[in-house]
Short mmCIF file of C-alpha atoms in Angstrom, two decimals:
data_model
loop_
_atom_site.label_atom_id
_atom_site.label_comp_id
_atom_site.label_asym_id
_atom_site.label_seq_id
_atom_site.Cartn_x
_atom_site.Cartn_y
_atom_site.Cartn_z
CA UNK Q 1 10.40 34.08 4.73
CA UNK Q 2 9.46 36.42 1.68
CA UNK Q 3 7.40 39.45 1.93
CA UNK Q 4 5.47 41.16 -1.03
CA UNK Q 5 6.73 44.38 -1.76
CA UNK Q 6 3.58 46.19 -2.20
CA UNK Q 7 1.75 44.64 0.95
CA UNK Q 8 4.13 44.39 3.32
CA UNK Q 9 2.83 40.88 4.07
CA UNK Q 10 5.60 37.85 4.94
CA UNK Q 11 4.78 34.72 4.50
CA UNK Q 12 6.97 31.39 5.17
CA UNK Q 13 7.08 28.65 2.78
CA UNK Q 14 7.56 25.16 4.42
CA UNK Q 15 8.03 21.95 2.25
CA UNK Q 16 5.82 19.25 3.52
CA UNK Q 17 6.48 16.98 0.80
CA UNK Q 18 8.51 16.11 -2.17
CA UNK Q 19 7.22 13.08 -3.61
CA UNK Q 20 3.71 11.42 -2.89
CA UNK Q 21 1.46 8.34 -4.44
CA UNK Q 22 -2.11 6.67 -4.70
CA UNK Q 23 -3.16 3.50 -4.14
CA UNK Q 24 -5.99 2.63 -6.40
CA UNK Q 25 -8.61 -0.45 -7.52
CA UNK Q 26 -11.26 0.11 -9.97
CA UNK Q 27 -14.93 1.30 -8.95
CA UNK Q 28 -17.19 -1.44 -8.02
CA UNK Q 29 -14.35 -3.98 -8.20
CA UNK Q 30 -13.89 -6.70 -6.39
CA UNK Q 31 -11.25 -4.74 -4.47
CA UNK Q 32 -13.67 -1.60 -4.08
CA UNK Q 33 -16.06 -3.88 -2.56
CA UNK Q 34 -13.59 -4.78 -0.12
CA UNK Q 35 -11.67 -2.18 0.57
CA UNK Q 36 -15.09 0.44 0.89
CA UNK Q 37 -16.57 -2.56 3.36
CA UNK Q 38 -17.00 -0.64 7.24
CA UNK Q 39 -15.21 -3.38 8.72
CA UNK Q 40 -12.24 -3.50 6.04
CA UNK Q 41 -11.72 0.33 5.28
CA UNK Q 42 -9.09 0.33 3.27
CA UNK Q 43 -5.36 -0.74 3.21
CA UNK Q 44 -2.73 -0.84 6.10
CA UNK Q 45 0.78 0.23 5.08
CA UNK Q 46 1.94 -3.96 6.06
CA UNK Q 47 -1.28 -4.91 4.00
CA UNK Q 48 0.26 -3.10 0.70
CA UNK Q 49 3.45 -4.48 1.79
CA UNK Q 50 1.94 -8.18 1.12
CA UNK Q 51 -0.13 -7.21 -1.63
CA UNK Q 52 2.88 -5.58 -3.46
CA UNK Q 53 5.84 -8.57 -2.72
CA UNK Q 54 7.23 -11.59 -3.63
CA UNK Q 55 8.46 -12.64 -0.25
CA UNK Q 56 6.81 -15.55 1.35
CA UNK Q 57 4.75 -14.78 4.51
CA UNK Q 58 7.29 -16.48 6.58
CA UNK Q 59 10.25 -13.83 5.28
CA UNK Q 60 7.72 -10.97 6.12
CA UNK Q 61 7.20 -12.27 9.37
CA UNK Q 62 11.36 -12.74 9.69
CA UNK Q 63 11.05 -8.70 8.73
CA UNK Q 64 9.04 -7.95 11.62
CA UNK Q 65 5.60 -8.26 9.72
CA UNK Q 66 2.76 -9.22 11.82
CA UNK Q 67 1.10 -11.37 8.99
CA UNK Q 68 -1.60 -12.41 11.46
CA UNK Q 69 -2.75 -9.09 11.54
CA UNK Q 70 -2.17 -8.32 7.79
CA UNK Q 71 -3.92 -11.37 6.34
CA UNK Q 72 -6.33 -12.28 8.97
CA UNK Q 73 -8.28 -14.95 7.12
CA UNK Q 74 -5.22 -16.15 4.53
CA UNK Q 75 -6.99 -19.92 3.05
CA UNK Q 76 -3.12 -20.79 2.56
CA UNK Q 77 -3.56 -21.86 -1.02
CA UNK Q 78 -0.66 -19.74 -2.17
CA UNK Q 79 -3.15 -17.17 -4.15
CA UNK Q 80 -3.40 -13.44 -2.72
CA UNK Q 81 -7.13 -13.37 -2.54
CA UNK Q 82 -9.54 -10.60 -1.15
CA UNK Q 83 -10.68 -12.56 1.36
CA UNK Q 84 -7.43 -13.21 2.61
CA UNK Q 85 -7.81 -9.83 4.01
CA UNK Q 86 -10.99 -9.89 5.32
CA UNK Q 87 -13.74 -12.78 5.62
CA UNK Q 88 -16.59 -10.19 4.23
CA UNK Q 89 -14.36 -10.04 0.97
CA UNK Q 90 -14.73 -11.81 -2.29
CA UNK Q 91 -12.38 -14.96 -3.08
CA UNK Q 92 -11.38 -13.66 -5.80
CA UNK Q 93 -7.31 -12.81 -6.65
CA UNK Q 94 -5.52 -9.31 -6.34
CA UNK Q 95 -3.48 -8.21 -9.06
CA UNK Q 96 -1.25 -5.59 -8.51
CA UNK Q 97 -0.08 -3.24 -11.11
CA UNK Q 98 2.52 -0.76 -10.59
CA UNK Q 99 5.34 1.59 -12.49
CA UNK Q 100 7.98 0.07 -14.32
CA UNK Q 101 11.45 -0.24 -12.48
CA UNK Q 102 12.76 2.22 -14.82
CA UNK Q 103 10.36 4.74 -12.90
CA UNK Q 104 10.86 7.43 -9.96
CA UNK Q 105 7.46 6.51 -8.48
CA UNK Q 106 8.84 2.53 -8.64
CA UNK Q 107 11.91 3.36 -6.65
CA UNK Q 108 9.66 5.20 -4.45
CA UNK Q 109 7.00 3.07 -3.18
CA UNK Q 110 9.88 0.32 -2.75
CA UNK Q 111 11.57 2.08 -0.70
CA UNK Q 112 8.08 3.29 1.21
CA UNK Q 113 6.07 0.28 1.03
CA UNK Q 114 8.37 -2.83 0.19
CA UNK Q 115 12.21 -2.41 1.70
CA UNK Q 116 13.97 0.39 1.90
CA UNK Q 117 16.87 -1.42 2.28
CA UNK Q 118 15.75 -3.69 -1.29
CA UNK Q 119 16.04 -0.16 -2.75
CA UNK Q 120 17.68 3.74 -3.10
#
């Protein structure tokens, strides 16, 4: 707790975070389209998860991943598509982009997103 000297007034300071991230896809993208769709709206944390890895959906589901829920229409042709996530989405593929391994933020979302085990 500090107080100001000519006030009188305390106030507490309270960390609520030390580190944070954002998900983004480009306006009026294919993944914009999606993800802005009322039935879609947005990304679950399991939903980044497949987006973001190179397991196979049968080591996510080992993991604990319900992939029926995360890829609810999945085509099975081996491509992470849109519409994998949603019927009402495009067929067209997801390319994720992210910080380099030699980065803070990469360590980071691995740790939040992929395995925090895989990283840390």
């Amino acid at each position: 707790t500090l107080e100001c000297k000519s006030s009188g007034i305390q106030v507490t300071q309270l960390e609520v975070g030390v580190d944070g991230l954002a998900v983004v896809v480009a306006k009026n993208s294919a993944g914009h389209n999606c993800l802005t769709n009322p039935e879609v709206r947005g990304l679950t944390l399991a939903q980044l998860r497949w987006i973001f890895t190179d397991w196979s959906n049968e080591d996510l589901v080992a993991d604990g991943v319900d992939i029926a829920s995360v890829v609810a229409d999945d085509d099975k042709d081996g491509i992470k598509e849109w519409s994998d996530l949603h019927k009402d989405c495009p067929e067209v593929p997801i390319n994720p982009y992210g910080a380099g391994d030699q980065s803070g933020t990469h360590d980071f979302f691995g740790e939040v997103v992929l395995c925090k085990e895989c990283f840390g």
